[in-house]
Amino acid sequence: MKRLISLATLAMLAFFAPAAGALTQPAPGRLLADYTHTAWTRLQGAPSDVVKFAQTADGWLWISSPGGLTRFDGVRFERVEALGSHRLQSSSTLGLLATRDGGLWIGHRFGGITALVGGKVREYGTAEGLPASGVLSLTEGPDGSIWAAAAAGLARLAPGATRFVPTGTASGLPNGWARQVYFSRNGRQWVSVQGGVYWRDGEGQFRRAWPHLDLMSIAEGPDGTMWASDGVRKAYRLLPEAPPGKPTPKPALEANGLFFDREGTMWALNVHALERVTGAPERAGADRSQQLRRENGISGPLPQTFFEDREGNIWIGTSSGLDRLRRNRLRSLAPPEPLDHPGMVADSDGRVVVGNMNGGVYSYGSNGQRLQRETRLMSSGYRAPDGALWFGNNNERWRRAPSGLMSWYPHPAEYAEHDVQGMTLDRDGRMWLSISRKGLFSVDGARWIKDGGVAGLPDGIAPTLVTDSQGRVWVGYLRDRVAVIEQGKARVYGAADGIQLGNVLSLLVDGPRVWAGGEYGIGWFDGSGFHMAHSQLRGISGIARTPQGELWLHGAEGVTRIAAAEVARLLAAPGKDEVELRYERFDAQDGLLGGAEQFRPLPSLVQGSDGRLWFATASDVATIDPARITRNALAPPVQIRALKSGGVSYLPLSHVRLPKGSRDVEIAFTALSLSMPERVRFSYMLEGVDNGWRDVQSRREAFYTNLGPGQYRFRVMAANEDGVWNGEGATLELEIPPTFTQTPWFIALLVLGGALVLAAAYALRVRQLTARMQDLLHERLAERSRIARGLHDTLLQSVQSLIMFFDRQAARLAPGSEEKAKLEQTLELADQLMAEGRNYIMDLRASGEPDELAQALRQYGTVLLNERYQLDIEHCTRAMPSHVHGEVLSIAREALFNAARHAGAARVWLLLDYGSSMFRLEVRDNGCGLRQAEGAPAAGPGRLGHYGLVGMQERAAAIGATCSISTPAEGGTIVRLQMPAQLAYVERRSSNLWQRLWARWRPRLPQKR
C-alpha cells in the first residue's frame, strides 16, 4: 500500500533534493582510484635507491642510482655500463639530464661527466674545468648551456664550448655545495646551494631569496609561485626579497620535496609517502586517501625524486625501487564506506544514484559531488518516462518524484524478504516486477498478478526487464529465452529463433531494435527475428548506445566499446558467420576494478542524461565520458635491442654481417611506450623469408631458423594502447655470406663432378660392352675360321682334285672335238666355283681387326693386278664391325675386279681414308671408263645380266653408306664409298675426356695419292 511522506520528513530530507546544492560536499576521489599504480623493486630487476630520472628523445627512461645507470622500456630493465663501445668511467651515477637535442648527460657520484651527444661520447673532468667532486644535478639552460651542480661548486658549459667555467664568488654566489639549478617560466635562474636559494638578476648577479634558510629542492607552481623545501620535512614559498618587517618564515606544508605535474597538481614527497595535494597546501597530510604509502603498495620508503614522462606518467624513485602512476581513463567514485554490490539508476539531471546492499543510497554528479539520500538497501532501480526514480529492495519499493516527493510501497507479506530484480512500466503505466525466486508479476495498486495473467510465459527468474517505444514489455529469462508482452499476449523467442546468449542478463531499447546481452555475447532483434554478433564477449549485463552511435557493453572481461562504423557494419550483415566484431577494451589497466555483476543488481551499466556512462562492479562504481576519452597520440619509437645468432650476440647496428654458414637468428626489439607497454602491439617481417607482416601482439622477439646465405631486411613496427602506429619502425639489414659449399662454383663443381662420374660410368660400361662384343666377335671369327679350314681342307680340296682329274681327261681328247669343248667349258665353270669358294673362305676368315681390311685388299689387288695396283691409306686404321668389314671388302673387291676385267686400265689406285668423322674408300683407274648410255644414272645396270654395280650400291645402303660411280673428264672410272664414322668404326673409347675431345678436333692429316 502506498505511503506518503510527512511534512516533517520532507523537511528532514530536503537536502536530498537536487536544489540542495549548498549541502553537497566535494569528493576529490582516491589517489589510487584516479591512477593505476605499478611498483618495481629488486624482485623485478629494478635498481634501488633511485635518485634521478631522464627520458631521451628516443623514448628510453634512464634511471640513475648508486648501483649504476639503467634504462627501462616499460617491460625490461637494462643495466648500462657503456654507451656504444665507450665504457662509463664510473658505475655509480647521480646527476642525469636529457637535453632538447637528444643528448644524454650523466654525472658521476665521485666526479666527472659522460655525455652522449650526436652519437659521440665525451668525458668531462677537472681538465675540462669541472669541479673535482660528485655531480649532484645537471640542468639545461634556455640557451642550451649545461649547468653542473657539484659538491665543490657550480659550473657552466656554454653552447659549443669544450670547457666548463666555474661560477665564482664575484657573481654573488657563495662557494660550497651546489644542489640544483632551476629556470622558471619567466626565464629567471634559481640556484640552490648550501645555505640557501639564490636568484640571478638582469645584471648577472646572484641575490639571496627569502626565506634565508638552507633550502634544497626548487619547484614552480602553476601560478608562478616558487617553492623550496629544506630536504627534511618543511616546504616554503620562495620570494625574491624578504617581505616587509622580515617576519619569521613559516612552512606552507610538510614535505621534503615538492613537484607540479603538467596539469598543475602539487605532489609532495615525505619520508614515508607520496601525496597528491588536492586542496589548500596547508591541509596537506590530512587526507590519507591521497597518499601512496607502504600500506597501499609504494615500492619503498624515502621517495626522493619525481619525474613526469612525455606521456604524462608520474615516476617516483624510492630507496627500494621505483613507482609509476598512470592516470586512469575510468574514474572511480569515492563513497564514504565500502560498496557491497552497488546498483545504479541515472536521474534526469546528469546524476547517478548509487544504491548499496550494505545500506545507503547516494547521488553523484560528474563533478564528483556526493549527496546521501537515506540508509536503505537497494537491489534495483528504474527511471520512469516521467523522470521519477523507482527503487526496490527485499521488502519494498519507493518512488522519488521529479518534485522530490517520496512514496513507499511495501511488498505483500508472501513476497517479503525477496529482492526486486528488475522493474519497468508498460504503456498503461502498470508496473512489472521481477522478484527473486518468485518470478514475474504485474502490479495493479495493491494487487500482484503472476505473469500479469499472460499465458505462455516461461517459469523462473527474469534477470532483466525493459519497455520499448510501443509500450511492449520485453523480459529476459535464463537459458536463451526472451519474451515480449503486448496487449495481454506473449511471444517467446528461444534457441530455435537464433538466440545463443545463455542466460539473458541485459536488454536495451535502441529505436526500432532491441539489444540483448548474456553469458555468451550480444544479439539484437530487428523486428523480424534475433541475430547474434560473433565475438568473444562474455557476461554482458549492461548495454548503452551513445548519440554518436557507439555501442558500449559491460561484461565479465571489462568495458567494451564498439565504434559507430563497426555497429553499422554489424547491423548491415546480420547473421553472417564471417562478420567478426571489432572492439576496444577497457579493464583494470584503465581503472576499472572488478568485473560486471552477473546476477543482481542489474543493469551494471547506465547512461546519464549528460551522456556519461557509469559502470558497477561488485565493490566499485566507475565512470567515463565517451565523448572525452583520454588518448595517447604518441606513436611509440621502435628499437632493435639485441641480435643473436648461433648463441653469439652481436651489436644491432643498421647492417650486420653474420659469419658464414649462419642458419638462425634471434632478434629482440622494443617500443618505447611507458604508459601501457602491456598493450603495445608489434608487427614484423623478414624480407626474403616472410610473405607479409606478422602480427605478434605484445611479443618482443623474433626467431628464424634454417636461413640460407643472402641479404635479408628485418622490419618491425609497433602501435601504442590506442592503436597509433609507428609506421617507420626500425630496420636491420642482415647479410649471411655463403660457405664454399653454398657458392655457385661449388654447385658447378658438383654438376661437373657428377657429369664426369656419369661419363666415367658410361665409358666403363661401353668398355665392358665393347670387350664383350670383341670377345663374341673373336669367338665368331674363330668359328668362321674353323668352318673356312674345314671347307678348304675338304670341299675345295676335293673339287680341286676333281678339276685336276677332269683336266687330265680333257688333255687326252682330240683337239677340236665337241666332247673336249664341253669338258673345257665344264672345267671353266669349276674354276669359277673354286674362285667363289675361296672368296667365301676369305670372308669367313675376316676378323675385322684394324689392319685386316688393308692386308686383304693389298693381297687381292696384287694377285689380281700385279704391278698395276697401288694401295694408299690415310689416317690410322681402325677396327670395323664384322658386317661392315665384310660389305666394304666385297664392294672393294668388286670394284677392283671390274677395273681388272673390263677397264683395260694400265693403273688402278685404291684409297682407304679412316677419317675421324667419315670413312672413305675410293677405287680409281685410267681405263676406258663406263660403257653406258650417256645420261644414264651411275647406279643403273651395265650389260644385260651383269649386276655388279647395282650390288655394290645395295651393299652400301645396307650398312648406311653411299656408293657412287663416276667417269672424270680425263678418263677412267672412280668408285667412291663414304660412311659416317659412328657407323664405320668399332673402337674402345678412351676414359680420358680430353683425349676424346682432342681426337675429335685434331687436324686432319693430308691425303696420300
Coordinates of N, CA, C and O in Angstrom, one line a residue, residues 4 301 308 472 573 962:
L4 N 2.6 8.1 1.9 CA 3.1 9.4 1.5 C 4.0 9.9 2.7 O 3.6 9.7 3.9
P301 N 60.4 3.1 1.2 CA 60.4 4.4 1.9 C 61.3 5.4 1.2 O 61.9 5.1 0.2
E308 N 57.9 13.3 -14.6 CA 56.7 13.1 -15.4 C 57.2 12.9 -16.9 O 57.9 13.8 -17.4
R472 N 5.6 -2.1 -25.4 CA 5.7 -3.5 -25.1 C 6.7 -3.8 -24.1 O 7.7 -3.1 -24.0
A573 N 24.9 -6.7 -41.9 CA 25.2 -8.1 -42.3 C 24.8 -9.0 -41.2 O 25.6 -9.7 -40.6
T962 N 77.1 -44.7 -98.7 CA 76.7 -44.3 -100.0 C 77.8 -44.7 -101.0 O 79.0 -44.6 -100.7

